[in-house]
Structures are given as C-alpha cells and as structure tokens.
Short mmCIF file of C-alpha atoms in Angstrom, two decimals:
data_model
loop_
_atom_site.label_atom_id
_atom_site.label_comp_id
_atom_site.label_asym_id
_atom_site.label_seq_id
_atom_site.Cartn_x
_atom_site.Cartn_y
_atom_site.Cartn_z
CA ALA A 744 -12.03 -31.42 -25.77
CA ASN A 745 -12.02 -34.99 -27.00
CA PHE A 746 -8.89 -37.06 -26.64
CA GLY A 747 -7.91 -40.67 -26.14
CA ILE A 748 -6.27 -42.39 -23.21
CA THR A 749 -3.46 -44.89 -23.53
CA TYR A 750 -2.55 -47.04 -20.54
CA LEU A 751 -0.27 -49.92 -19.73
CA SER A 752 -1.15 -52.75 -17.38
CA ASP A 753 0.80 -55.63 -15.94
CA ALA A 754 -0.20 -59.25 -15.71
CA GLY A 755 -2.10 -58.57 -12.49
CA CYS A 756 -4.35 -56.12 -14.32
CA GLY A 757 -2.95 -53.13 -12.44
CA ILE A 758 -2.33 -49.92 -14.40
CA VAL A 759 1.36 -49.08 -14.65
CA GLY A 760 0.92 -45.74 -16.43
CA GLY A 761 -1.48 -43.68 -18.46
CA TRP A 762 -1.27 -40.85 -20.97
CA ASP A 763 -3.61 -38.62 -22.89
CA SER A 764 -3.22 -37.79 -26.56
CA ASN A 765 -1.10 -34.74 -25.68
CA GLY A 766 1.46 -36.81 -23.81
CA ASN A 767 0.32 -35.81 -20.33
CA GLY A 768 0.14 -38.58 -17.81
CA SER A 769 1.44 -40.23 -14.70
CA THR A 770 2.66 -43.48 -13.29
CA ASN A 771 0.72 -44.72 -10.32
CA GLY A 772 2.28 -48.13 -9.86
CA ASN A 773 0.04 -51.16 -9.65
CA SER A 774 -3.40 -49.68 -9.19
CA ASN A 775 -6.66 -49.92 -11.05
CA SER A 776 -6.72 -46.21 -11.96
CA VAL A 777 -4.56 -43.43 -13.30
CA SER A 778 -4.94 -39.62 -12.91
CA ILE A 779 -4.10 -37.26 -15.75
CA PRO A 780 -3.95 -33.43 -15.41
CA VAL A 781 -6.11 -31.52 -17.87
CA GLY A 782 -5.67 -27.78 -17.39
CA ASN A 783 -6.99 -26.99 -13.91
CA CYS A 784 -8.80 -30.33 -13.77
CA THR A 785 -7.87 -33.95 -13.17
CA LEU A 786 -9.08 -36.83 -15.34
CA THR A 787 -9.21 -40.14 -13.50
CA PHE A 788 -9.47 -43.37 -15.51
CA SER A 789 -10.32 -46.69 -13.86
CA ALA A 790 -9.74 -49.87 -15.87
CA ASP A 791 -12.15 -52.81 -15.93
CA GLN A 792 -10.91 -56.27 -15.20
CA PHE A 793 -9.04 -58.00 -18.03
CA ASP A 794 -8.43 -54.66 -19.81
CA SER A 795 -11.86 -54.71 -21.39
CA GLY A 796 -12.23 -50.94 -21.13
CA GLY A 797 -12.94 -48.68 -18.23
CA GLN A 798 -14.60 -45.58 -16.89
CA ALA A 799 -13.33 -42.02 -16.64
CA TYR A 800 -14.47 -38.99 -14.66
CA ILE A 801 -13.12 -35.47 -14.39
CA SER A 802 -12.88 -33.19 -11.35
CA CYS A 803 -11.97 -29.52 -11.45
CA ALA A 804 -10.65 -27.13 -8.81
CA GLN A 805 -13.27 -24.40 -8.61
CA PRO A 806 -12.00 -20.85 -7.99
CA ILE A 807 -13.40 -19.38 -4.77
CA ILE A 808 -13.72 -15.62 -4.47
CA GLY A 809 -13.56 -14.04 -1.05
CA TYR A 810 -12.11 -11.09 0.78
CA ILE A 811 -10.05 -10.26 3.83
CA ASN A 812 -10.05 -7.16 5.99
CA PRO A 813 -6.72 -5.48 6.75
CA LYS A 814 -6.88 -2.77 9.40
CA TYR A 815 -5.40 -0.09 7.17
CA VAL A 816 -3.62 0.75 3.95
CA VAL A 817 -0.93 3.47 3.89
CA VAL A 818 -2.11 5.58 0.96
CA GLY A 819 0.82 8.01 1.21
CA VAL A 820 3.09 10.25 3.26
CA THR A 821 3.12 14.05 2.99
CA TYR A 822 5.93 16.02 4.60
CA ALA A 823 5.50 19.23 6.60
CA PRO A 824 7.28 22.27 5.12
CA PRO A 825 9.22 24.49 7.56
CA GLY A 826 7.27 26.85 9.82
CA PRO A 827 3.67 26.93 11.14
CA GLN A 828 2.45 29.38 8.48
CA SER A 829 3.76 27.25 5.59
CA ASN A 830 1.73 24.63 3.73
CA VAL A 831 1.78 22.30 0.73
CA THR A 832 -1.22 21.15 -1.34
CA TYR A 833 -1.39 18.20 -3.74
CA THR A 834 -4.18 18.66 -6.27
CA GLY A 835 -4.52 18.37 -10.04
CA THR A 836 -2.41 15.20 -10.08
CA THR A 837 -2.96 11.45 -9.97
CA SER A 838 0.68 10.77 -9.07
CA VAL A 839 0.06 10.63 -5.32
CA GLY A 840 -0.59 7.16 -3.94
CA ASN A 841 1.25 3.85 -3.71
CA THR A 842 2.24 0.78 -5.70
CA THR A 843 1.97 -2.39 -3.64
CA THR A 844 2.45 -6.14 -3.84
CA ILE A 845 1.40 -8.81 -1.36
CA ALA A 846 2.99 -11.63 -3.37
CA ASN A 847 5.56 -12.27 -0.63
CA SER A 848 2.74 -13.21 1.72
CA PHE A 849 2.29 -16.58 -0.01
CA SER A 850 4.51 -19.65 -0.11
CA ASN A 851 6.70 -20.29 -3.13
CA GLY A 852 4.50 -23.17 -4.27
CA VAL A 853 1.47 -20.91 -4.68
CA GLY A 854 0.95 -19.07 -7.95
CA PHE A 855 0.21 -15.38 -7.51
CA GLY A 856 -1.17 -12.82 -9.92
CA VAL A 857 -3.00 -9.48 -10.06
CA SER A 858 -6.09 -8.59 -12.06
CA VAL A 859 -7.83 -5.32 -11.16
CA SER A 860 -10.15 -2.78 -12.70
CA ALA A 861 -9.92 0.96 -12.18
CA GLY A 862 -12.97 1.13 -9.92
CA ILE A 863 -12.86 0.64 -6.15
CA SER A 864 -16.32 -0.50 -5.13
CA ALA A 865 -18.10 -1.16 -1.86
CA TRP A 866 -17.94 -4.77 -0.73
CA GLY A 867 -21.02 -5.63 1.28
CA GLN A 868 -21.35 -7.90 4.28
CA GLY A 869 -23.02 -10.52 2.12
CA GLY A 870 -19.89 -10.97 0.06
CA GLU A 871 -21.06 -9.04 -2.98
CA ILE A 872 -19.69 -5.94 -4.66
CA THR A 873 -22.28 -3.17 -4.61
CA GLY A 874 -22.81 -0.39 -7.14
CA SER A 875 -21.28 2.30 -4.92
CA GLU A 876 -17.95 3.07 -6.57
CA SER A 877 -15.31 5.51 -5.34
CA THR A 878 -14.74 8.68 -7.36
CA ASP A 879 -11.84 9.89 -5.19
CA TYR A 880 -9.41 7.01 -5.78
CA THR A 881 -8.67 4.61 -8.64
CA GLN A 882 -6.53 1.52 -8.98
CA GLY A 883 -4.75 -0.41 -11.69
CA SER A 884 -2.15 -3.12 -12.33
CA SER A 885 1.39 -1.94 -12.90
CA ASP A 886 2.54 -5.49 -13.62
CA GLN A 887 1.39 -9.05 -12.90
CA TYR A 888 2.28 -8.75 -9.20
CA LYS A 889 1.50 -5.14 -8.19
CA THR A 890 -1.49 -2.87 -7.69
CA THR A 891 -1.34 0.94 -7.78
CA ILE A 892 -3.85 3.13 -5.97
CA SER A 893 -3.95 6.84 -6.83
CA LYS A 894 -6.04 9.79 -5.74
CA SER A 895 -8.07 11.60 -8.40
CA THR A 896 -7.06 15.05 -9.64
CA SER A 897 -9.92 16.69 -7.74
CA VAL A 898 -8.84 15.35 -4.34
CA ALA A 899 -6.50 17.70 -2.45
CA HIS A 900 -4.04 16.46 0.16
CA PHE A 901 -3.23 19.50 2.32
CA THR A 902 -0.39 19.53 4.85
CA THR A 903 0.49 22.41 7.15
CA GLY A 904 4.01 23.25 8.31
CA THR A 905 5.91 22.47 11.47
CA GLY A 906 4.79 23.94 14.78
CA ASP A 907 7.56 26.42 15.66
CA ALA A 908 8.85 29.03 13.23
CA PHE A 909 12.14 29.21 15.18
CA SER A 910 12.61 25.41 15.22
CA PRO A 911 11.29 24.44 11.78
CA VAL A 912 12.66 20.86 11.47
CA ASN A 913 10.24 18.38 13.04
CA SER A 914 8.96 15.15 11.47
CA ASP A 915 6.17 14.88 14.04
CA TYR A 916 4.20 17.20 11.75
CA ASP A 917 4.49 14.90 8.73
CA ILE A 918 1.16 13.35 7.74
CA ILE A 919 0.53 9.66 7.03
CA TRP A 920 -2.67 9.07 5.07
CA LEU A 921 -4.44 5.95 6.35
CA TRP A 922 -7.23 4.15 4.55
CA LEU A 923 -9.25 2.67 7.43
CA ASN A 924 -11.95 0.60 5.72
CA PRO A 925 -10.05 -1.36 3.03
CA VAL A 926 -11.01 -4.76 1.68
CA VAL A 927 -8.59 -7.00 -0.23
CA VAL A 928 -10.50 -9.10 -2.77
CA LEU A 929 -8.92 -12.46 -3.63
CA THR A 930 -9.67 -15.48 -5.79
CA TYR A 931 -8.28 -18.76 -4.46
CA THR A 932 -7.99 -21.82 -6.68
CA PRO A 933 -7.21 -25.01 -4.72
CA ALA A 934 -4.46 -27.37 -5.78
CA ASN A 935 -5.69 -30.10 -8.10
CA GLY A 936 -3.56 -33.05 -9.08
CA SER A 937 -0.22 -31.72 -10.28
CA ASN A 938 -1.58 -28.16 -10.48
CA PRO A 939 -0.54 -26.09 -7.45
CA ALA A 940 -2.86 -23.78 -5.57
CA SER A 941 -3.01 -20.21 -6.86
CA MET A 942 -4.09 -16.84 -5.47
CA GLN A 943 -5.23 -13.89 -7.59
CA TRP A 944 -5.50 -10.40 -6.13
CA ASN A 945 -8.54 -8.74 -7.66
CA GLY A 946 -7.67 -5.36 -6.17
CA TYR A 947 -9.24 -3.30 -3.40
CA GLY A 948 -12.79 -2.73 -2.29
CA TYR A 949 -14.04 -0.80 0.70
CA ASP A 950 -16.26 -1.75 3.61
CA PRO A 951 -19.43 0.43 3.75
CA SER A 952 -20.02 -0.64 7.37
CA ASP A 953 -17.71 2.22 8.31
CA PRO A 954 -20.01 5.21 9.04
CA SER A 955 -17.34 7.56 7.66
CA GLY A 956 -16.82 5.45 4.56
CA ARG A 957 -20.31 4.35 3.63
CA TYR A 958 -20.07 5.79 0.13
CA GLN A 959 -16.32 6.31 -0.25
CA LEU A 960 -12.96 5.25 1.06
CA ASP A 961 -12.32 6.44 4.63
CA VAL A 962 -8.86 8.01 4.20
CA TYR A 963 -7.73 9.73 7.40
CA PRO A 964 -4.65 12.03 7.69
CA VAL A 965 -2.74 11.42 10.94
CA ALA A 966 0.30 13.41 12.08
CA VAL A 967 3.27 11.32 13.16
CA GLY A 968 3.22 13.12 16.53
CA TRP A 969 -0.19 11.65 17.35
CA LEU A 970 0.95 8.15 16.38
CA ASN A 971 4.20 8.14 18.39
CA GLY A 972 2.78 9.97 21.42
CA ASP A 973 4.91 13.12 21.10
CA PHE A 974 1.73 15.20 20.87
CA GLY A 975 0.16 13.40 23.82
CA ASP A 976 -3.15 11.62 23.52
CA ASP A 977 -6.16 12.73 21.49
CA PRO A 978 -9.37 10.83 22.32
CA SER A 979 -10.97 11.73 18.99
CA ILE A 980 -8.06 10.20 17.05
CA ASP A 981 -8.02 7.17 19.34
CA THR A 982 -11.71 6.59 18.61
CA ILE A 983 -11.16 6.70 14.85
CA LEU A 984 -8.17 4.33 14.95
CA ALA A 985 -10.07 1.89 17.21
CA ARG A 986 -12.40 1.08 14.26
CA GLU A 987 -15.17 0.05 16.63
CA TRP A 988 -17.67 -0.07 13.76
CA VAL A 989 -16.15 -3.40 12.60
CA SER A 990 -18.39 -6.43 13.18
CA GLY A 991 -18.84 -9.94 11.82
CA GLN A 992 -15.11 -10.63 11.52
CA THR A 993 -12.83 -13.18 13.15
CA TRP A 994 -9.34 -12.14 14.24
CA PRO A 995 -6.22 -13.98 15.43
CA ALA A 996 -5.82 -14.48 19.17
CA GLY A 997 -4.82 -11.23 20.87
CA GLU A 998 -5.77 -9.13 17.85
CA GLY A 999 -8.82 -7.11 16.88
CA PRO A 1000 -9.90 -4.45 14.41
CA GLY A 1001 -8.31 -1.53 16.27
CA LEU A 1002 -4.79 -0.31 15.52
CA THR A 1003 -2.27 -1.54 18.09
CA SER A 1004 1.04 -0.01 19.14
CA ALA A 1005 2.76 -2.45 16.76
CA ASP A 1006 0.51 -1.27 13.92
CA LYS A 1007 1.34 2.35 14.70
CA ALA A 1008 5.07 1.59 14.70
CA ASN A 1009 4.73 -0.01 11.25
CA ILE A 1010 2.80 3.01 9.99
CA ILE A 1011 5.36 5.49 11.35
CA ALA A 1012 8.15 3.56 9.61
CA ALA A 1013 6.63 4.58 6.25
CA ASP A 1014 8.23 7.98 6.96
CA PRO A 1015 12.01 7.34 7.04
CA LEU A 1016 12.71 10.81 8.49
CA THR A 1017 11.28 9.56 11.79
CA ASN A 1018 14.37 7.36 12.04
CA SER A 1019 17.26 9.50 13.28
CA SER A 1020 19.82 7.16 11.75
CA TYR A 1021 18.27 7.84 8.34
CA SER A 1022 17.57 11.57 8.55
CA GLY A 1023 21.01 12.27 10.02
CA SER A 1024 22.89 10.06 7.58
CA SER A 1025 24.93 11.00 4.53
CA ASN A 1026 21.95 9.90 2.45
CA LEU A 1027 20.56 13.41 2.58
CA ASP A 1028 23.07 15.89 3.96
CA GLN A 1029 25.74 15.32 1.30
CA PHE A 1030 23.58 16.70 -1.53
CA PRO A 1031 23.18 13.52 -3.63
CA TYR A 1032 20.91 13.48 -6.65
CA THR A 1033 19.15 10.31 -5.46
CA THR A 1034 19.62 8.71 -2.06
CA SER A 1035 21.46 5.40 -2.03
CA ASP A 1036 18.24 3.51 -1.22
CA GLY A 1037 16.42 5.16 -4.15
CA ARG A 1038 13.74 6.64 -1.89
CA PHE A 1039 14.33 10.39 -2.45
CA THR A 1040 15.48 12.30 -5.52
CA LEU A 1041 16.63 15.93 -5.36
CA MET A 1042 14.39 18.14 -7.51
CA ASN A 1043 15.78 20.55 -10.11
CA GLY A 1044 13.59 23.33 -8.76
CA PRO A 1045 12.76 25.09 -6.65
CA ASN A 1046 16.07 24.45 -4.91
CA PRO A 1047 17.04 25.61 -2.42
CA LEU A 1048 14.08 27.14 -0.59
CA ASP A 1049 14.90 30.25 1.44
CA TYR A 1050 13.67 30.37 5.02
CA VAL A 1051 14.64 33.77 6.42
CA GLN A 1052 13.44 35.96 9.24
CA ALA A 1053 11.49 39.09 8.40
CA GLY A 1054 12.81 42.52 9.30
CA PRO A 1055 11.76 44.51 12.40
CA GLY A 1056 8.09 45.41 12.48
CA ASN A 1057 6.96 42.40 10.39
CA GLY A 1058 5.00 40.19 12.74
CA ALA A 1059 3.69 37.91 9.99
CA GLY A 1060 6.91 36.72 8.34
CA ILE A 1061 7.82 36.68 4.66
CA SER A 1062 5.73 34.31 2.49
CA THR A 1063 6.90 32.92 -0.84
CA PRO A 1064 4.80 30.67 -3.15
CA TYR A 1065 6.49 27.96 -5.24
CA ASP A 1066 5.51 25.59 -8.03
CA LEU A 1067 6.38 21.93 -7.49
CA THR A 1068 7.11 19.49 -10.31
CA GLN A 1069 6.62 15.74 -10.14
CA THR A 1070 9.25 14.01 -12.26
CA ASN A 1071 9.74 10.52 -13.68
CA THR A 1072 12.56 9.16 -11.53
CA GLN A 1073 12.04 5.47 -12.26
CA SER A 1074 15.52 5.03 -13.73
CA PHE A 1075 17.05 6.35 -10.50
CA ALA A 1076 14.70 4.73 -7.98
CA GLN A 1077 14.53 1.12 -9.12
CA GLY A 1078 14.72 -1.20 -6.13
CA THR A 1079 13.40 1.23 -3.53
CA SER A 1080 10.77 -0.34 -1.28
CA HIS A 1081 9.14 -0.29 2.13
CA THR A 1082 8.00 -3.62 3.62
CA PHE A 1083 5.89 -4.30 6.69
CA GLN A 1084 3.41 -6.85 8.03
CA GLN A 1085 -0.03 -6.67 9.56
CA THR A 1086 -2.71 -9.09 10.69
CA PHE A 1087 -6.13 -9.18 9.08
CA GLY A 1088 -9.70 -10.22 9.83
CA LEU A 1089 -11.79 -12.77 7.96
CA GLN A 1090 -15.49 -12.25 7.43
CA GLU A 1091 -17.29 -14.86 9.48
CA LYS A 1092 -18.94 -16.04 6.28
CA PHE A 1093 -15.51 -17.18 5.05
CA GLY A 1094 -13.94 -18.06 8.41
CA GLY A 1095 -14.85 -21.74 8.20
CA SER A 1096 -15.14 -21.98 4.43
CA LEU A 1097 -12.76 -23.32 1.82
CA PHE A 1098 -11.64 -19.75 1.10
CA GLY A 1099 -10.53 -19.13 4.66
CA ILE A 1100 -8.85 -22.51 4.92
CA GLY A 1101 -7.14 -22.17 1.56
CA LEU A 1102 -5.92 -18.68 2.33
CA THR A 1103 -4.38 -19.43 5.71
CA THR A 1104 -2.73 -22.65 4.53
CA THR A 1105 -0.96 -20.88 1.66
CA LEU A 1106 0.37 -17.94 3.69
CA ASN A 1107 4.00 -17.83 4.76
CA GLU A 1108 2.83 -16.70 8.19
CA SER A 1109 -0.65 -17.59 9.38
CA ASP A 1110 -3.05 -14.63 9.70
CA THR A 1111 -0.42 -12.15 8.44
CA LEU A 1112 0.01 -10.30 5.16
CA THR A 1113 3.34 -8.87 4.01
CA TRP A 1114 2.99 -5.54 2.20
CA THR A 1115 5.73 -4.10 -0.01
CA HIS A 1116 5.47 -0.56 -1.38
CA SER A 1117 7.73 0.16 -4.35
CA PHE A 1118 8.34 2.95 -6.88
CA LEU A 1119 5.02 4.71 -7.59
CA ASN A 1120 3.96 3.50 -11.01
CA THR A 1121 2.13 6.73 -11.95
CA LEU A 1122 5.35 8.81 -11.69
CA THR A 1123 6.04 8.44 -15.39
CA THR A 1124 5.27 11.93 -16.67
CA THR A 1125 6.23 15.45 -15.65
CA THR A 1126 3.43 17.23 -13.78
CA THR A 1127 3.72 20.78 -12.46
CA LEU A 1128 1.62 21.66 -9.42
CA GLN A 1129 1.03 25.40 -9.64
CA LYS A 1130 1.66 27.37 -6.43
CA ALA A 1131 1.44 24.14 -4.48
CA LEU A 1132 3.93 25.22 -1.80
CA ASN A 1133 3.87 28.30 0.38
CA VAL A 1134 6.81 28.94 2.73
CA THR A 1135 6.61 31.60 5.44
CA GLY A 1136 9.72 32.39 7.47
CA PRO A 1137 9.97 33.52 11.12
CA PRO A 1138 8.38 36.86 12.06
CA CYS A 1139 10.03 39.82 13.80
CA PRO A 1140 7.34 41.74 15.71
CA ALA A 1141 9.91 43.99 17.40
CA PRO A 1142 9.59 47.64 16.25
CA TRP A 1143 12.22 49.23 14.05
CA PRO A 1144 15.21 49.27 14.36
CA GLY A 1145 15.07 45.99 16.26
CA PRO A 1146 16.75 43.76 17.16
CA CYS A 1147 14.42 40.84 16.53
CA THR A 1148 13.48 38.93 19.65
CA PRO A 1149 13.79 36.00 19.44
CA PHE A 1150 16.49 35.99 16.80
CA TYR A 1151 16.33 33.16 14.26
CA ALA A 1152 19.61 31.21 14.05
CA GLY A 1153 18.83 28.85 11.12
CA PRO A 1154 18.67 26.74 9.04
CA GLY A 1155 18.16 29.37 6.39
CA GLN A 1156 17.70 27.08 3.38
CA PHE A 1157 15.91 23.81 2.65
CA LEU A 1158 16.27 21.31 -0.18
CA VAL A 1159 13.23 19.79 -1.92
CA TYR A 1160 13.30 16.04 -2.55
CA GLN A 1161 10.67 13.90 -4.29
CA ASP A 1162 9.53 10.80 -2.40
CA ASN A 1163 9.61 8.16 -5.14
CA LEU A 1164 7.34 5.76 -3.25
CA TYR A 1165 4.40 8.10 -2.75
CA GLY A 1166 4.87 10.98 -5.25
CA THR A 1167 5.11 13.70 -2.59
CA PHE A 1168 7.81 16.21 -1.63
CA MET A 1169 10.11 16.27 1.38
CA PHE A 1170 11.87 19.38 2.75
CA TYR A 1171 15.33 18.91 4.26
CA PRO A 1172 17.61 21.56 5.87
CA SER A 1173 20.74 22.17 3.84
CA ASN A 1174 22.59 24.48 6.26
#
C-alpha cells in the first residue's frame, strides 16, 4: 500500500516522532530514524540532514513452520464392564476421541490460534507433509484455541471386562488409548516491532518412522494395570512404550523418546476411577445426574445394568446385550477438563533454527507442553450404538440343586455414565 510519512524533528535534526497516514507511529526521542508498525512488518524511516528528505525500508517477520514430537497423545479412555466375559465395542460413531488445547503452554504475551484441516498426514524427516493421510482418524477446530481428534465410524475400540466374575469392580482393566507417533505442527511468527510473537497450531501429523505407524497413526490400547505395575511387567508392552524407533531428535537433559514413570502417571490420571478419593466420593455413589466436576453424566438407559449369578448347572453365566446411546451433555459438562504436562523432542533440523529458538523462548516452561482435554466437541448429537455392550454375570457350575460355589455376594447392579471428555461409557456399582 502507498502512504505518506509525517515526522517532527528538533533543531538538532533528530526525529522526535513519526506517523504514517493511518495515524500509526512512535516516538523515538532524538534519533535520525523512526520505526512504524505496518501489519506484521516494520517500516523504518531515516531522515537526511537538514530535513531534506530521507530513506525508508521495510522488514517483515516471516512465519516459520516446524514441528515438535510429543511422546504420546491420549486419544481416549474406555472402561471395563463388570466380569471377564463382558465387553463393550465402540463402532459406527465419530464421537470417541478428545478435544485439546495447548494454549496454556505459551506465555501471555504470545498470540495463539488454531487452524487445522480434517486430514492427519505423515510428516517426513525432511520437514515436509507427505501424501500418506490417515483414514482411521480425523481432526478439526472446535474453536480458535482447540483441536478435536476423532476416530472414524469404521474403527472399533473393543474393551473386555474385568478379570474376576466374583470381584467385578477393578479399574486396572480400563483401557487408555495412546497415540505413540504424534507430531504437533506449528507456525511461529517472531515478534516484530510492536507486534508480539505468535504461535499457530496447524493440527496433528504422524511420524512414519514408526514401523507400526508407517501408513497410519500408531494408536495402542494399554490396560491401566500394565501402566501402574499391578499386572506385573510385560516385556512386549515395555518395548512398544520405549519408542526405540525414534531418531534424529534432541531431548531435554534426562529425557528421551521412551515413556517414563512420570509419563505413565500422567497417562493413568486420565482415568479418574484410578484415584480412590474420586471413585469412592459422593460424586458417583449418590446417584447425581452429572458429577460436580462435569466429567460423568448418568445415562437415561440402560440403567441400571443387572449383574446376577446364574442358577445351578450354568457354568457360563447369564449374558445380556444392551444398546448404548451417546448424548449431547455440553450444557451439563461445561468446565470439565483434564490437564497434564509432558516434555517433547525437537527434530535436529529445527533444534538450532529460529523455529526451535522461538518455540522454547515463548513457552511458559522450557521443553514442556501443557495439554488440557475438555468436553468432547463431537458429542453434539444423539448416537445409538446397537448391541455395543454385553454383560455376563458370574457362573454357577455346581449341579442342581446347588448351592453355587463360590456364591456371588454383589454388587448386583451397575450404573452407566457417559465420560464427557472422551465420549465413552463408565460402569459404576450402585449397590
């Protein structure tokens, strides 16, 4: 655009102030130049001696696109129904996933925004998005600060029940779905004149260096019992969570690409039932419609679920199928969130570049991202999952007329709650 510059000078030929035709300007004191912001650029005017004119040049802050490598993304939590022969399947729905912001990772002086497309594409080692796009998961912007990732209707998340039919309440069997090759794509615009630095989240990509995620996201279901050690140690799971395929990345001192005990503790915390002070509180056992933190909402049906022992001679137990209905609970669940932090790796290409420097200098905590999961944005319509839940009660292999050995002492009913963060269902004993 063309515009004029007006400036004032004192008797010593120093510029006191300068303005453009739109009224933008600054006061630099007695100097031979003045800087004027023009959008994301800075116009600098230097006066000649005796006010005979001058020279002007413009410099612009160039956006720099780059990416960082978190160790994992919690895609969702699925809860184990009661009993080892029970199971729940999530298919035919896109309302299973998470809505996330990382805006709180950056200092208050840094502008933050989100701009994503539905596709999640591979992000190659050379810093370019490839043509290999995920068909299992999509993403979108729920507002200017948040990104929602959802599984496709064809992807089924299957979760079996708890391990003991006679002790059916056990959160160790809940499943946390971990995305193990995520890439967070960012555009950093440096500060320029009076314009502050800004960071734009361009959504997720995935790292095809992962042998298990070369053409898709590597989403791995892990039972809580393997993460907290209650199930002992499984070398195959340890190998997957070590992420030894990662190369060409720089990490903070004492950190690396593998999941640490601190990472596992953060992941477990995504399931509030693992916290005894939560699962045993009045949040759930006083039959509220929505818990006080907004996390769980009691479903209209099927409620309650019956969990009863079969009669003598039935060594398989009684199985009952149920439909499950996802419901828009946004008006009840506003404000619910789960926040945690994790370190990340920088590709060596960006480690010493302006992107890496700009990123780490604008973070609230160096080398750390703060993740906040909130109400799942896709839970806005009613979706019925046909025969998604199958509940099988305790068997009674003893011959007629019994008695059953062992004898099941309860609980005999369970309530079904919807998890408003991840779009899944939780099963809680009511008596």
